[in-house]
Amino acid sequence: MSNYYEQLSALQRMLDFDNASANTLSVMSLGGLSAKVRNLWWSSEASFDGYPSPQLQDSLSVYAQQCWQAHRRNPEIYELLQQHVQSCFSTEIHYRFDLQAHEALPELSLIKFWLASASCCCRTYPIEQDQLWYRHLQLTQALWLAIEIQHTFPESIIGYAEQSVAIVNLEKRQVILCTQLHFAPFTTMGFEFIYLQYPQ
């Protein structure tokens, strides 16, 4: 995960330069951990402090499409993206276990949003673009938290969903669910499930 911290540091330096560190989540959601995305944003002369300009949105969209074309033949990435799109339009909670993919492909958040957004526009799904963006922000926040937890507990398996992170410790046979839905500890299938409050 050291690569992640290098990417985050580079992003933070750019945001600090533009006095936009409060916008970290939005920029991360649009692939801001990628040097290429940061360069696109920087060269557009759009501020990091607000939403991307229409011109920058077009540039990011084209870049996301290029990334999709480049990586769609990778079965792991293809499956991961297909599952992501399906889960975006579902009411069920879907945990993603793709932290290594995000570290290897820092544009992945942008590709996920672009693909889900394109699916939203091209098909009849019961979700609006603003709702999709809000869900994407929630997922990015959970991803960020999951990466931090993975750094702290590298031996654990970490998954994330909207406003939820699952920490699986196979050795201790524990699943810690960091969520907003409070529950009493319980044991099932030999695993102890423990509640932890999701940060606000």
mmCIF file of N, CA and C in Angstrom, residues 1-8 98-104 143 146-152 154 158:
data_model
loop_
_atom_site.group_PDB
_atom_site.id
_atom_site.type_symbol
_atom_site.label_atom_id
_atom_site.label_comp_id
_atom_site.label_asym_id
_atom_site.label_seq_id
_atom_site.Cartn_x
_atom_site.Cartn_y
_atom_site.Cartn_z
ATOM 1 N N MET A 1 0.805 -1.200 0.000
ATOM 2 C CA MET A 1 0.000 0.000 0.000
ATOM 3 C C MET A 1 0.854 1.274 0.000
ATOM 4 N N SER A 2 2.178 1.109 -0.042
ATOM 5 C CA SER A 2 3.030 2.300 -0.036
ATOM 6 C C SER A 2 2.802 3.134 -1.293
ATOM 7 N N ASN A 3 2.505 2.474 -2.412
ATOM 8 C CA ASN A 3 2.216 3.184 -3.649
ATOM 9 C C ASN A 3 1.006 4.103 -3.467
ATOM 10 N N TYR A 4 0.011 3.618 -2.743
ATOM 11 C CA TYR A 4 -1.185 4.416 -2.460
ATOM 12 C C TYR A 4 -0.808 5.698 -1.719
ATOM 13 N N TYR A 5 0.060 5.584 -0.734
ATOM 14 C CA TYR A 5 0.442 6.762 0.048
ATOM 15 C C TYR A 5 1.250 7.751 -0.787
ATOM 16 N N GLU A 6 2.039 7.250 -1.711
ATOM 17 C CA GLU A 6 2.758 8.147 -2.625
ATOM 18 C C GLU A 6 1.767 8.888 -3.522
ATOM 19 N N GLN A 7 0.775 8.163 -4.031
ATOM 20 C CA GLN A 7 -0.244 8.777 -4.886
ATOM 21 C C GLN A 7 -1.050 9.809 -4.104
ATOM 22 N N LEU A 8 -1.422 9.463 -2.883
ATOM 23 C CA LEU A 8 -2.199 10.378 -2.051
ATOM 24 C C LEU A 8 -1.388 11.626 -1.707
ATOM 25 N N ASP A 98 -11.380 -5.089 -3.753
ATOM 26 C CA ASP A 98 -10.527 -4.729 -4.890
ATOM 27 C C ASP A 98 -9.454 -3.695 -4.547
ATOM 28 N N LEU A 99 -8.977 -3.711 -3.310
ATOM 29 C CA LEU A 99 -7.988 -2.708 -2.902
ATOM 30 C C LEU A 99 -6.703 -2.809 -3.722
ATOM 31 N N GLN A 100 -6.260 -4.035 -3.993
ATOM 32 C CA GLN A 100 -5.027 -4.197 -4.771
ATOM 33 C C GLN A 100 -5.217 -3.675 -6.196
ATOM 34 N N ALA A 101 -6.401 -3.874 -6.751
ATOM 35 C CA ALA A 101 -6.670 -3.365 -8.099
ATOM 36 C C ALA A 101 -6.628 -1.835 -8.113
ATOM 37 N N HIS A 102 -7.147 -1.210 -7.066
ATOM 38 C CA HIS A 102 -7.104 0.255 -6.984
ATOM 39 C C HIS A 102 -5.674 0.759 -6.846
ATOM 40 N N GLU A 103 -4.867 0.019 -6.118
ATOM 41 C CA GLU A 103 -3.471 0.444 -5.975
ATOM 42 C C GLU A 103 -2.728 0.291 -7.302
ATOM 43 N N ALA A 104 -2.990 -0.800 -7.996
ATOM 44 C CA ALA A 104 -2.314 -1.047 -9.273
ATOM 45 C C ALA A 104 -2.826 -0.134 -10.384
ATOM 46 N N LEU A 143 -13.793 3.279 0.366
ATOM 47 C CA LEU A 143 -12.537 2.772 -0.198
ATOM 48 C C LEU A 143 -11.350 3.391 0.526
ATOM 49 N N ALA A 146 -11.081 1.876 3.851
ATOM 50 C CA ALA A 146 -10.628 0.487 3.717
ATOM 51 C C ALA A 146 -9.120 0.414 3.474
ATOM 52 N N ILE A 147 -8.612 1.313 2.661
ATOM 53 C CA ILE A 147 -7.166 1.327 2.387
ATOM 54 C C ILE A 147 -6.396 1.680 3.654
ATOM 55 N N GLU A 148 -6.914 2.631 4.418
ATOM 56 C CA GLU A 148 -6.265 2.992 5.688
ATOM 57 C C GLU A 148 -6.271 1.800 6.650
ATOM 58 N N ILE A 149 -7.382 1.090 6.712
ATOM 59 C CA ILE A 149 -7.484 -0.078 7.596
ATOM 60 C C ILE A 149 -6.543 -1.180 7.124
ATOM 61 N N GLN A 150 -6.467 -1.387 5.810
ATOM 62 C CA GLN A 150 -5.563 -2.408 5.262
ATOM 63 C C GLN A 150 -4.119 -2.101 5.630
ATOM 64 N N HIS A 151 -3.780 -0.822 5.625
ATOM 65 C CA HIS A 151 -2.424 -0.415 6.000
ATOM 66 C C HIS A 151 -2.151 -0.746 7.471
ATOM 67 N N THR A 152 -3.168 -0.574 8.310
ATOM 68 C CA THR A 152 -3.025 -0.842 9.742
ATOM 69 C C THR A 152 -3.051 -2.337 10.049
ATOM 70 N N PRO A 154 -2.511 -5.337 7.822
ATOM 71 C CA PRO A 154 -2.203 -5.929 6.512
ATOM 72 C C PRO A 154 -2.550 -7.408 6.396
ATOM 73 N N ILE A 158 -9.928 -7.030 3.559
ATOM 74 C CA ILE A 158 -10.745 -5.831 3.719
ATOM 75 C C ILE A 158 -11.663 -5.667 2.516
#
